[in-house]
PDB file of C-alpha atoms (C1' of nucleotides) in Angstrom:
ATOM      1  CA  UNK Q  11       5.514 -11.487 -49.911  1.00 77.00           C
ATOM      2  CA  UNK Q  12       3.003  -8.576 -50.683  1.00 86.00           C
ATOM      3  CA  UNK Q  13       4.642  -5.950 -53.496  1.00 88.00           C
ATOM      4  CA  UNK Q  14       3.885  -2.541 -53.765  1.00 90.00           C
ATOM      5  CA  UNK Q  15       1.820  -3.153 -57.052  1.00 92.00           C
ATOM      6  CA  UNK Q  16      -0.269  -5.542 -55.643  1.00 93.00           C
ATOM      7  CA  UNK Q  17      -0.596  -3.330 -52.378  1.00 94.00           C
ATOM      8  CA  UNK Q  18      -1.592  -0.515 -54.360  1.00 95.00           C
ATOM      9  CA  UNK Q  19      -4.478  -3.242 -56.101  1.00 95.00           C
ATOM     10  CA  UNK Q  20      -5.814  -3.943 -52.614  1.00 96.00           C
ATOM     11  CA  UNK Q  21      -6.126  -0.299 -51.390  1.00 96.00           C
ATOM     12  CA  UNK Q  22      -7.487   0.710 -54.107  1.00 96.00           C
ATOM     13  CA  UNK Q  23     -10.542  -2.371 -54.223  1.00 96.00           C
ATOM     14  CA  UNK Q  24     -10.974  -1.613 -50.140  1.00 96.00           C
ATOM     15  CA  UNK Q  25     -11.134   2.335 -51.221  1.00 95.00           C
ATOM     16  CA  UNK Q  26     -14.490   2.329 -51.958  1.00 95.00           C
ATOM     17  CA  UNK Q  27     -17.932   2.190 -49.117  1.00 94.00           C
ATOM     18  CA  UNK Q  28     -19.518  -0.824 -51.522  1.00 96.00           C
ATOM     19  CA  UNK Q  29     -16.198  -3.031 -51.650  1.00 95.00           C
ATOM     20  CA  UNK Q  30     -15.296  -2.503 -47.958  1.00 96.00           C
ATOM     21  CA  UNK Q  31     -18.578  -3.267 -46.796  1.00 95.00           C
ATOM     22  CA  UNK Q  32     -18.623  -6.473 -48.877  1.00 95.00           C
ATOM     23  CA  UNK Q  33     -15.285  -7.692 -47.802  1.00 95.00           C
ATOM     24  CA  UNK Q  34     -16.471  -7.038 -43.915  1.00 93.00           C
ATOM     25  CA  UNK Q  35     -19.740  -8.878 -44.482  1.00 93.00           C
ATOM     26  CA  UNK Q  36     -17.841 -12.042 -46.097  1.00 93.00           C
ATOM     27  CA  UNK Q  37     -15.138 -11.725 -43.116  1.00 90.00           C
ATOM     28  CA  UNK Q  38     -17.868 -11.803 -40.959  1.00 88.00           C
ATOM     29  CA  UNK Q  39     -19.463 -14.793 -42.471  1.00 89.00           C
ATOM     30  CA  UNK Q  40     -16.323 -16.590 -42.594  1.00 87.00           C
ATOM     31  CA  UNK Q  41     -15.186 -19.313 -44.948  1.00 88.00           C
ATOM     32  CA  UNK Q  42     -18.241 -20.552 -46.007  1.00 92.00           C
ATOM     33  CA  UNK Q  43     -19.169 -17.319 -47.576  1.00 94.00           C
ATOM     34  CA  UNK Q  44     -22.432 -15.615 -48.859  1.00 96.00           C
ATOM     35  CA  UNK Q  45     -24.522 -15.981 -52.393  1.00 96.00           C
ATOM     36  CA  UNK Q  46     -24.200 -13.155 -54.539  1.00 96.00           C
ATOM     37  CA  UNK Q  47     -27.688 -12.509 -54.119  1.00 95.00           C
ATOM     38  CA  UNK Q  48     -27.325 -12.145 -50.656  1.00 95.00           C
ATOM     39  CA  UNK Q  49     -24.612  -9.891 -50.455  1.00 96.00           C
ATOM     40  CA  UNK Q  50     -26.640  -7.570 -52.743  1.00 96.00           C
ATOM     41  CA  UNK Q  51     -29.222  -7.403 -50.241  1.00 95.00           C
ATOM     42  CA  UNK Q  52     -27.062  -7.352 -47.495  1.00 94.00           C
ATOM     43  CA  UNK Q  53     -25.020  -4.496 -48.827  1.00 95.00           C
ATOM     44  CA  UNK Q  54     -28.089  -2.502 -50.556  1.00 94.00           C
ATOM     45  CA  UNK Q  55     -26.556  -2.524 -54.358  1.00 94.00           C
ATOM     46  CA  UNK Q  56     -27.974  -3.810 -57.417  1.00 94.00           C
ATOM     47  CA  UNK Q  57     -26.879  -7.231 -58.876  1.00 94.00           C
ATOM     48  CA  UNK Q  58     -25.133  -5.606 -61.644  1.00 94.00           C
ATOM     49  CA  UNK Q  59     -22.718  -3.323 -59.744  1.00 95.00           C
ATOM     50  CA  UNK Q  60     -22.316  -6.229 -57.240  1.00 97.00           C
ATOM     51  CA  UNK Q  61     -20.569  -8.129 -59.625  1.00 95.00           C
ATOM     52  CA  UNK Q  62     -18.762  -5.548 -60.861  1.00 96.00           C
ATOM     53  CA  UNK Q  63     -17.386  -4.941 -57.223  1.00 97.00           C
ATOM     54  CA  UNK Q  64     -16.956  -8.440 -56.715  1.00 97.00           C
ATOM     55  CA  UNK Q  65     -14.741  -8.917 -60.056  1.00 97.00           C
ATOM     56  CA  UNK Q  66     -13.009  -5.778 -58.597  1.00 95.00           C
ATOM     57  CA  UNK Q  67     -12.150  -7.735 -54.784  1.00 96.00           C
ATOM     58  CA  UNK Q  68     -11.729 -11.093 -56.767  1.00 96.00           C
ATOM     59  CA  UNK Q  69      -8.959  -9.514 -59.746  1.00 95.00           C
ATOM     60  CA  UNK Q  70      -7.223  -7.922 -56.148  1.00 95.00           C
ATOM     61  CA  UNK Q  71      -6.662 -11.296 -54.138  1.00 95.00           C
ATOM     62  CA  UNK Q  72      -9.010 -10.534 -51.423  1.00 95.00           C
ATOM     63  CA  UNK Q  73     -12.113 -12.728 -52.111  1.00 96.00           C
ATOM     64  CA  UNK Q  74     -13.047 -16.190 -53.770  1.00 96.00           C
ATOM     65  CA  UNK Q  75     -15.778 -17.687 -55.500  1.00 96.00           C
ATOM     66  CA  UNK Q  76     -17.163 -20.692 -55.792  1.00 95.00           C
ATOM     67  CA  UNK Q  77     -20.075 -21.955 -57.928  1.00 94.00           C
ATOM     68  CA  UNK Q  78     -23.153 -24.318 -55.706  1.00 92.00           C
ATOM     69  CA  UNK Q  79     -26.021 -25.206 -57.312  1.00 92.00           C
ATOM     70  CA  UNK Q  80     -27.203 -21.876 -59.126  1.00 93.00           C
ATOM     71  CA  UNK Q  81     -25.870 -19.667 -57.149  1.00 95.00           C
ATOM     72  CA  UNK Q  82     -22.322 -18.317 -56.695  1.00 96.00           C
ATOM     73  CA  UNK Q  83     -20.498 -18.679 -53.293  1.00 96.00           C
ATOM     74  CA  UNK Q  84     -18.397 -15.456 -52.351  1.00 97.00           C
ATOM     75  CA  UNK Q  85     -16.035 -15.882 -49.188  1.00 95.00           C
ATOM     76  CA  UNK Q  86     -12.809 -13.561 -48.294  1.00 93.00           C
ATOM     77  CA  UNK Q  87      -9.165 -14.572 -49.225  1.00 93.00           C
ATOM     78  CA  UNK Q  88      -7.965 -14.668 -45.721  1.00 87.00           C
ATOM     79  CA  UNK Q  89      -4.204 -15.497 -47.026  1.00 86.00           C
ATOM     80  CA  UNK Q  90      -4.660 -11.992 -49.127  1.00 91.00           C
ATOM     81  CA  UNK Q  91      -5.782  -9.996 -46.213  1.00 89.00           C
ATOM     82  CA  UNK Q  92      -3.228 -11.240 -44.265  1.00 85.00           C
ATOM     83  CA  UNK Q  93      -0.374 -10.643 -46.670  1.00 87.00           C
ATOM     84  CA  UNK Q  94      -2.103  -6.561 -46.724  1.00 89.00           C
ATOM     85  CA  UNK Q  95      -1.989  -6.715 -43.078  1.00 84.00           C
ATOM     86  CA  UNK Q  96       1.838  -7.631 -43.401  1.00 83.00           C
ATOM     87  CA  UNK Q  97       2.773  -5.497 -46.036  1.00 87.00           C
ATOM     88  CA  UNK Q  98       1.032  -2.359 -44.017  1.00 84.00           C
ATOM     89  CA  UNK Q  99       3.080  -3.455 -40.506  1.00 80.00           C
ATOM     90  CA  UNK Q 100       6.187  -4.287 -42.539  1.00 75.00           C
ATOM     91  CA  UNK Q 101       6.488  -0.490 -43.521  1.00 66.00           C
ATOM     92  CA  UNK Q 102       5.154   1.064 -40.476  1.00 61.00           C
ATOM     93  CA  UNK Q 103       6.598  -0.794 -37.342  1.00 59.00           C
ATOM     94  CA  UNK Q 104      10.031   0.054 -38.145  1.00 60.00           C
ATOM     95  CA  UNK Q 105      11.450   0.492 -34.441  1.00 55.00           C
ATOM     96  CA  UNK Q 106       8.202   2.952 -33.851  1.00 62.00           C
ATOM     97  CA  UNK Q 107       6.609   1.245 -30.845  1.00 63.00           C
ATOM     98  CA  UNK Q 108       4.334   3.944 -31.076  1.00 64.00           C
ATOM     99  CA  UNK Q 109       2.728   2.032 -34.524  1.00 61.00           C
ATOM    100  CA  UNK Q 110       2.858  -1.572 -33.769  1.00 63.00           C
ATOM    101  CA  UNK Q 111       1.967  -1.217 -30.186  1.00 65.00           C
ATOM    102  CA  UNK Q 112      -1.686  -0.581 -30.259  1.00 64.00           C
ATOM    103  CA  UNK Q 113      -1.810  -3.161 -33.148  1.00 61.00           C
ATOM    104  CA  UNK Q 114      -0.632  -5.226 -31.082  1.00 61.00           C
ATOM    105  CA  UNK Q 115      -3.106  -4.258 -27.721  1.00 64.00           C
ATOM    106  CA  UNK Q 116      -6.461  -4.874 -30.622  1.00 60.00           C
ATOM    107  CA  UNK Q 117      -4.768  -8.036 -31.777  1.00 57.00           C
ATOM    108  CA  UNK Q 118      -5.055  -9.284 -28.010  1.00 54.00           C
ATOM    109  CA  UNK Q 119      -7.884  -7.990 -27.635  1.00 56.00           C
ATOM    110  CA  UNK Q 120     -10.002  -9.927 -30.305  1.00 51.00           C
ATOM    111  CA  UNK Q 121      -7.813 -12.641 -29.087  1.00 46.00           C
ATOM    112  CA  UNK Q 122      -9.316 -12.375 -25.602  1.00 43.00           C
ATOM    113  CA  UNK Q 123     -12.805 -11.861 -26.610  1.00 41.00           C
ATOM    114  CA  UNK Q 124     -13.775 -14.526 -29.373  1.00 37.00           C
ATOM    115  CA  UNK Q 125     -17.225 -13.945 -28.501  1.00 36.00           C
ATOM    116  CA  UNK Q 126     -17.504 -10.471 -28.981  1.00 38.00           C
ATOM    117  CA  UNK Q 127     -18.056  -9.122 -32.220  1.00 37.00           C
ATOM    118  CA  UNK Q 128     -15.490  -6.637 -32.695  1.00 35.00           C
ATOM    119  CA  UNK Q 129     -17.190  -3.782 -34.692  1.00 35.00           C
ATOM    120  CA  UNK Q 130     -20.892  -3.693 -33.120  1.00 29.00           C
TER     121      UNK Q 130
ATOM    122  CA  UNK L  14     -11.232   4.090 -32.961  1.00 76.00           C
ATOM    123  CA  UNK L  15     -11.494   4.005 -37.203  1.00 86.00           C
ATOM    124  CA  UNK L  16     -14.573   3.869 -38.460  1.00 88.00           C
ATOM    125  CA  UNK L  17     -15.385   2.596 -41.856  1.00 91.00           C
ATOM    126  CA  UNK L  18     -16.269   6.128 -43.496  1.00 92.00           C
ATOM    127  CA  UNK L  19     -12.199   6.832 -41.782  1.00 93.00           C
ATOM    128  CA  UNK L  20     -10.880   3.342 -43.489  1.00 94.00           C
ATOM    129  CA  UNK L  21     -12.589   3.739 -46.675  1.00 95.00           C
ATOM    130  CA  UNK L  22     -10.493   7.287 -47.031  1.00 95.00           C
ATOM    131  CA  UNK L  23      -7.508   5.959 -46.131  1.00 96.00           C
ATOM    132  CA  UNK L  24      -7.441   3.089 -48.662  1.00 96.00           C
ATOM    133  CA  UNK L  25      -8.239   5.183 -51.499  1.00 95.00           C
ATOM    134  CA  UNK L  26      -5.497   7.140 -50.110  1.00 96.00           C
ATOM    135  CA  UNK L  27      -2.922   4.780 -50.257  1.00 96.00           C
ATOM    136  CA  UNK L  28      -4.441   2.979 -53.203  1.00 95.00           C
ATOM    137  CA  UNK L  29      -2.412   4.761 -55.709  1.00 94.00           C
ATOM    138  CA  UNK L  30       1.198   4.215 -56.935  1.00 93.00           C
ATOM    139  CA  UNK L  31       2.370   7.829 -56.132  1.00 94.00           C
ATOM    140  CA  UNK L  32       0.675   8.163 -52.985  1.00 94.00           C
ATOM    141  CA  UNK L  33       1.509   4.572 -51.503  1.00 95.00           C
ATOM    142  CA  UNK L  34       4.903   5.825 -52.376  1.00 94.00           C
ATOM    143  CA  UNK L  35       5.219   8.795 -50.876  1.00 95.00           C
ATOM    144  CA  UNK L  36       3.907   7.430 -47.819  1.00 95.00           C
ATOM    145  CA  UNK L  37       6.600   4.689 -47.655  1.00 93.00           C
ATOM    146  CA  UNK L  38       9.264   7.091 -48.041  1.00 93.00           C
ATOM    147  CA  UNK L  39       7.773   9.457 -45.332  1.00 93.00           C
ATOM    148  CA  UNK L  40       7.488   6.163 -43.004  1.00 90.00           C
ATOM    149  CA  UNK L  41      10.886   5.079 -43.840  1.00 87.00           C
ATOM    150  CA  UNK L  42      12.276   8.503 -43.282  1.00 89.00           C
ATOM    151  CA  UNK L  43      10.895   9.298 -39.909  1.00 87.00           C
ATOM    152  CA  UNK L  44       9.476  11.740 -37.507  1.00 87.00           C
ATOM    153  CA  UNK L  45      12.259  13.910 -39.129  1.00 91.00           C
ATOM    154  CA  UNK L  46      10.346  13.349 -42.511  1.00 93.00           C
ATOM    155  CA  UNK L  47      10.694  15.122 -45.551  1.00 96.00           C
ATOM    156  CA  UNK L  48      10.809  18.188 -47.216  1.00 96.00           C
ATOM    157  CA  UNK L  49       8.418  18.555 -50.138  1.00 96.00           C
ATOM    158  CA  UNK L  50      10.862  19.329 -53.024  1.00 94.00           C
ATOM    159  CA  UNK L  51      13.046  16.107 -51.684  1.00 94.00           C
ATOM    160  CA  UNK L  52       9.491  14.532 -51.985  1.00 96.00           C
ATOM    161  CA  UNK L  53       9.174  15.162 -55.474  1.00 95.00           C
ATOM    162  CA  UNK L  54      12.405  14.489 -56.674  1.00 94.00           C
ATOM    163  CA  UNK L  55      11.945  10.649 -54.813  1.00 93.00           C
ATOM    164  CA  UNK L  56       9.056  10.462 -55.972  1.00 94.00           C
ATOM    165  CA  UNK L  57       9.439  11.319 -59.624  1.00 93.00           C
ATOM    166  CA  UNK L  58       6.147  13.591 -59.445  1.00 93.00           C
ATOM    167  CA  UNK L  59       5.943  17.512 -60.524  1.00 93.00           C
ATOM    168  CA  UNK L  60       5.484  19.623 -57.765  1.00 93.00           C
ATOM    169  CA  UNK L  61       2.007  20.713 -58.164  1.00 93.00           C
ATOM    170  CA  UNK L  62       1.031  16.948 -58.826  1.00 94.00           C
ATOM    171  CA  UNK L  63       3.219  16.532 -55.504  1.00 96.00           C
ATOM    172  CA  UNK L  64       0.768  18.914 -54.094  1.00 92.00           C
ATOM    173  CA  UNK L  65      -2.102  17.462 -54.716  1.00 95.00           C
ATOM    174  CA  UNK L  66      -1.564  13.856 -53.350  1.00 96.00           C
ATOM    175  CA  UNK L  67       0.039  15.258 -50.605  1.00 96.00           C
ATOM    176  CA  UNK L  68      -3.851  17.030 -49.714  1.00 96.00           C
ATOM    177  CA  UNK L  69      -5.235  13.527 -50.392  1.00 94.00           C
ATOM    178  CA  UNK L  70      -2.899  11.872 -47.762  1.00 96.00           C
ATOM    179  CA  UNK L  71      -3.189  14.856 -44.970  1.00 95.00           C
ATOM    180  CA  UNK L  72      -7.120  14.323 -45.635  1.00 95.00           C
ATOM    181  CA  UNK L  73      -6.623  11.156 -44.920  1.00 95.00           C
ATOM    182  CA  UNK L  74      -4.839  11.302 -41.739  1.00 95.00           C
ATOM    183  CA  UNK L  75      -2.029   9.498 -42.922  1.00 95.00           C
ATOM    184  CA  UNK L  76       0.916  12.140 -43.438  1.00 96.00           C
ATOM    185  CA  UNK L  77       1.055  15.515 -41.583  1.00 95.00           C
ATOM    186  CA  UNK L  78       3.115  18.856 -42.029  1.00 95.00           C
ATOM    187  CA  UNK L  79       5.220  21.981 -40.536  1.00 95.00           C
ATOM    188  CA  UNK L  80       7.037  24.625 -41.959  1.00 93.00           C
ATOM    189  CA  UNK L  81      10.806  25.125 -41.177  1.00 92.00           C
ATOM    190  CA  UNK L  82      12.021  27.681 -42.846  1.00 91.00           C
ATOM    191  CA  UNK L  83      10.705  28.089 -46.771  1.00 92.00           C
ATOM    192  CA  UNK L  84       9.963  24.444 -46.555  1.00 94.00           C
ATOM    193  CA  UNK L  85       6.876  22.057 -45.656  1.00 95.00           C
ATOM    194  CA  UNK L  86       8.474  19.100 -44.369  1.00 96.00           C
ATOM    195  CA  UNK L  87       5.947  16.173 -44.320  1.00 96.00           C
ATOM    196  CA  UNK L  88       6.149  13.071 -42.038  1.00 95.00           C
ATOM    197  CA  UNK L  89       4.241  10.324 -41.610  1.00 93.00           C
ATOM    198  CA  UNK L  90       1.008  10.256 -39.307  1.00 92.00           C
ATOM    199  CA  UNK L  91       2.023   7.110 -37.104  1.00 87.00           C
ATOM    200  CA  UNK L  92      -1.007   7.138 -35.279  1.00 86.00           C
ATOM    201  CA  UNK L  93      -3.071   7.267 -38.271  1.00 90.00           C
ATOM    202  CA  UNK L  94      -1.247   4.092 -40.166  1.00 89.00           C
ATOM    203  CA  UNK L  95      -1.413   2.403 -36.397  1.00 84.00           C
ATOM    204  CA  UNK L  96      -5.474   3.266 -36.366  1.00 87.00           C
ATOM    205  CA  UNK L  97      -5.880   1.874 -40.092  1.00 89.00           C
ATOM    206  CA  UNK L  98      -3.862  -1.241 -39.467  1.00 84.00           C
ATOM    207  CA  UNK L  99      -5.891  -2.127 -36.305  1.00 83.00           C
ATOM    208  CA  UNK L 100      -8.950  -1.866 -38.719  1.00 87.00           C
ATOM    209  CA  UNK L 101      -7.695  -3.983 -40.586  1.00 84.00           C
ATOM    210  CA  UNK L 102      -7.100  -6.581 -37.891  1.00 80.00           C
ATOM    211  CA  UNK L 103      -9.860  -5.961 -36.051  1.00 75.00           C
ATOM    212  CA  UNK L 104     -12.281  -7.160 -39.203  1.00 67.00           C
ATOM    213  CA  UNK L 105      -9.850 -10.077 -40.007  1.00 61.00           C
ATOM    214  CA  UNK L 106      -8.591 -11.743 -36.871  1.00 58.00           C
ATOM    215  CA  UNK L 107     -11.959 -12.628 -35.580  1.00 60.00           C
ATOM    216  CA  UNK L 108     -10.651 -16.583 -34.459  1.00 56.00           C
ATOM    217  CA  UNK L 109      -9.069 -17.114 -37.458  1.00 62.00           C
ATOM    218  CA  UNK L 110      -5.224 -17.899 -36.869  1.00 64.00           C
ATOM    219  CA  UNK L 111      -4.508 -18.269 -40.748  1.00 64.00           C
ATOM    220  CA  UNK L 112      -4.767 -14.855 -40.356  1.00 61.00           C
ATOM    221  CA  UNK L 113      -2.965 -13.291 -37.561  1.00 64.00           C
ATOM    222  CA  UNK L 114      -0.407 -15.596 -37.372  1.00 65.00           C
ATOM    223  CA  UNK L 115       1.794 -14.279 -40.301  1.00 64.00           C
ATOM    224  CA  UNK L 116       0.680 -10.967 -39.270  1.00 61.00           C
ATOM    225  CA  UNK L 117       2.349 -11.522 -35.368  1.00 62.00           C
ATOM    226  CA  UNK L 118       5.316 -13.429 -37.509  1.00 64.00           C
ATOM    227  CA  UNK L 119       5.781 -10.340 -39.796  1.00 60.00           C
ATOM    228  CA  UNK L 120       5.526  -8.034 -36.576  1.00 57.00           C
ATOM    229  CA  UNK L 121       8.111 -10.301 -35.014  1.00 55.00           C
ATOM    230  CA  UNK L 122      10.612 -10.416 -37.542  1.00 56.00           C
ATOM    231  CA  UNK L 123      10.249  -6.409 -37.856  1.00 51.00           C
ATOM    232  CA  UNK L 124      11.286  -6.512 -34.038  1.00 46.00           C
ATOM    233  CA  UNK L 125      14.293  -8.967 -34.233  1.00 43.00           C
ATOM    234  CA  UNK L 126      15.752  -7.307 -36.813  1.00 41.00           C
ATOM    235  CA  UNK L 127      16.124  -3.336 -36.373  1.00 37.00           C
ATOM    236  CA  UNK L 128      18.756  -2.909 -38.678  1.00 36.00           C
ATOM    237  CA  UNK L 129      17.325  -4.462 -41.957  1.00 38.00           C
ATOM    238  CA  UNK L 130      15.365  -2.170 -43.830  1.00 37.00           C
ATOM    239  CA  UNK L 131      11.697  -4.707 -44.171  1.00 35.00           C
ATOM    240  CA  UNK L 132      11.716  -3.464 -47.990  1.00 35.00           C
ATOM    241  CA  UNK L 133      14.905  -3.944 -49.375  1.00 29.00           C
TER     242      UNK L 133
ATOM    243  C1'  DG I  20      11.952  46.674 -50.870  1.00 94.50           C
ATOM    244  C1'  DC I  21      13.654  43.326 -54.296  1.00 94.50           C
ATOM    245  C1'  DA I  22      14.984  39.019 -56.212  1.00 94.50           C
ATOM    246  C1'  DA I  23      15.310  34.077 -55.533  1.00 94.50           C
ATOM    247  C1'  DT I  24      13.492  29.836 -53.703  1.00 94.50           C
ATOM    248  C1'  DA I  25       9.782  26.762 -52.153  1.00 94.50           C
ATOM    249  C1'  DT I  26       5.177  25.556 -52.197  1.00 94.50           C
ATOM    250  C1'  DC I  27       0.290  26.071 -53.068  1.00 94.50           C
ATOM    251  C1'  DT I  28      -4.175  27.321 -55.505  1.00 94.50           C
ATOM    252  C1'  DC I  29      -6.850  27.505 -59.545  1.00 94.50           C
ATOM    253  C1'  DA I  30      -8.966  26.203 -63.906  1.00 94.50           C
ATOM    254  C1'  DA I  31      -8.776  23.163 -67.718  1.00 94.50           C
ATOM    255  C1'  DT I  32      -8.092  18.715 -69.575  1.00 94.50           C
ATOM    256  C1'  DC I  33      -7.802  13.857 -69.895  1.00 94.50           C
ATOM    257  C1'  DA I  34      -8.210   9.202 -67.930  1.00 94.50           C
ATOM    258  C1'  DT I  35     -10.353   6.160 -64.800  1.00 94.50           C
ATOM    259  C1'  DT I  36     -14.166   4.447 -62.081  1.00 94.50           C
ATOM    260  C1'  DG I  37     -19.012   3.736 -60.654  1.00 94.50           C
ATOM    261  C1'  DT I  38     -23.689   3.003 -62.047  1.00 94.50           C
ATOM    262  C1'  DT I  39     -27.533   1.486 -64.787  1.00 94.50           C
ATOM    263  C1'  DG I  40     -30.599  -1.364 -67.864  1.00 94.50           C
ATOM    264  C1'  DA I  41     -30.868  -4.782 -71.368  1.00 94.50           C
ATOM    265  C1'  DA I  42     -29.314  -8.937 -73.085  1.00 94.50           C
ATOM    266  C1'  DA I  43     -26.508 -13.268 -72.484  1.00 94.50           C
ATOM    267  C1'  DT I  44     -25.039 -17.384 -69.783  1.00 94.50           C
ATOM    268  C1'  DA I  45     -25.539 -21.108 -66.458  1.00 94.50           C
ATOM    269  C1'  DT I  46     -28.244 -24.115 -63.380  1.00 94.50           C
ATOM    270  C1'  DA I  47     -32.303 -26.575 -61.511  1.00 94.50           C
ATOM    271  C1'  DG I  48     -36.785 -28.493 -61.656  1.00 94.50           C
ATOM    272  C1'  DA I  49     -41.424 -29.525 -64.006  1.00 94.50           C
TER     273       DA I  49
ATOM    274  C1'  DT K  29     -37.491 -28.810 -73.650  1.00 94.50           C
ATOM    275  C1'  DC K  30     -39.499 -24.961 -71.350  1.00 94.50           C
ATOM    276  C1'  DT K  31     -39.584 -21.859 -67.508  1.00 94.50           C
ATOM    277  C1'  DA K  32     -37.854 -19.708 -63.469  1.00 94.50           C
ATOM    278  C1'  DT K  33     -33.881 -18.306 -60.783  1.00 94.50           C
ATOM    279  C1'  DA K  34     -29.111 -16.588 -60.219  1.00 94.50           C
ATOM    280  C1'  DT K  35     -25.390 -14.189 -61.971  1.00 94.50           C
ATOM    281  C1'  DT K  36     -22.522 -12.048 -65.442  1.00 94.50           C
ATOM    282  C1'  DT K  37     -21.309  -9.377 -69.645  1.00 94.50           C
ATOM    283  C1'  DC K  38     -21.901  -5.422 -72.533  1.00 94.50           C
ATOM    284  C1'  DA K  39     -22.532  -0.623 -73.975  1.00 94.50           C
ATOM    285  C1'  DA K  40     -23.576   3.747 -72.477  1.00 94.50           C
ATOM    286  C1'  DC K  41     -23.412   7.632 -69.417  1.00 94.50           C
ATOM    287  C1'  DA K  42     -22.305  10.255 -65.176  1.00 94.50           C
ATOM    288  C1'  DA K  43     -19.097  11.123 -61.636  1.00 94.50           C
ATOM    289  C1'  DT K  44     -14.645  11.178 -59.803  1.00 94.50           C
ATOM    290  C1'  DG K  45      -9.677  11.311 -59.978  1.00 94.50           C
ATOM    291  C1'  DA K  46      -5.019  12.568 -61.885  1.00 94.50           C
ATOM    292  C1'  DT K  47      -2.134  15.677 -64.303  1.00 94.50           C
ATOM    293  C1'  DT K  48      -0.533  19.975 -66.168  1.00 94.50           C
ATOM    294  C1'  DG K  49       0.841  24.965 -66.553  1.00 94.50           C
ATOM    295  C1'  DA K  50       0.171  29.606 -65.089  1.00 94.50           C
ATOM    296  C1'  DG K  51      -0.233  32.524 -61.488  1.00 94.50           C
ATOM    297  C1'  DA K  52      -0.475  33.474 -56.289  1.00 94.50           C
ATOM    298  C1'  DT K  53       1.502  33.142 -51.574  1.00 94.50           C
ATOM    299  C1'  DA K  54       5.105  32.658 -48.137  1.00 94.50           C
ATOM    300  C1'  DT K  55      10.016  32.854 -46.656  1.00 94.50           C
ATOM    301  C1'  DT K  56      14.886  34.097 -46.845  1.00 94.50           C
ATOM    302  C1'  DG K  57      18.978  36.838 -47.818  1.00 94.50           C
ATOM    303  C1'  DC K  58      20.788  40.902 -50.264  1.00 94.50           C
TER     304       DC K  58
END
DNA sequence: GCAATATCTCAATCATTGTTGAAATATAGA
DNA sequence: TCTATATTTCAACAATGATTGAGATATTGC
């Protein structure tokens, strides 16, 4: 279960454009993840601030590494996002349908539509 | 619907201790919320420091306010916690069940149980 | 209107964070 | 081993964020 230090360590690392862009584009690539190279094209940053980021998003719980060949494989932490995604709902659905139902409605909805990608 | 310029505010919002703070004691107060002075004192947080974060958070969308009497009373911005945590899903639940799962399990055990305060 | 209470704005200061280039480390292939 | 590729570490600087105290604004009751 999420605390509120840790909580405060994963808002803070998705706080900023580079690091939320770079946690979307390894969601979006899934578990086998993207080369640090890549991901510095992809999100338009130098190599050096990349890893900076990255170090940021790894030292919070919500991305990986793993080392193939020369390169370095990033890919999300799906078990940290989830625990975020928890800790947010656990403090805001209280007996306030008026929170967790429309969390509930775009849950179903990317359940409905697997195809669809849900931020075009 | 949040966009990312939207989420990337409201992370940096809540990712700091005083602020993720004073937004789980406005959530776990209510719609009645809180006045600012209480704020403070719960908080452990001068008043013009108070003040500040409490700008950062209304930026954000995630607390709002009204005057009664020579009080602000702040409450929580339901909508605006529902609209980040659907973000959140919406990125992460794309046909991956390690993910939503303990999210719909978290949500669940929030319903079952309205009388346990989630954070004790 | 005056004094008391509650909150906010402003300017200054200090701490943290983001960015960059140069040098260091690790891997693969000739 | 030497070279090329991929990534990280380090030291510096610029930019942003947090905190404080003093003064300004708004509200209530006398």
């Amino acid at each position: 279960m999420m605390g509120e230090r840790q909580a405060v360590a994963a808002f803070a690392a998705l706080g900023q454009d580079h690091r939320l862009r770079i946690v979307r584009a390894l969601v979006t690539a899934g578990p086998d993840g993207l080369a640090a190279g890549v991901l510095a094209g992809e999100i338009g940053v130098s190599g050096t601030n990349l890893s900076f980021h990255l170090k940021e998003l790894s030292h919070a719980g919500l991305i990986q590494s793993r080392r193939e060949g020369r390169s370095v494989i990033y890919s999300a932490a799906f078990q940290g996002l989830s625990d975020l995604i928890q800790f947010l709902m656990r403090d805001c659905c209280q007996g306030r349908p008026e929170v967790w139902t429309p969390a509930i409605e775009a849950l179903a909805a990317c359940l409905c539509t697997p195809g669809d990608t849900a931020h075009a």
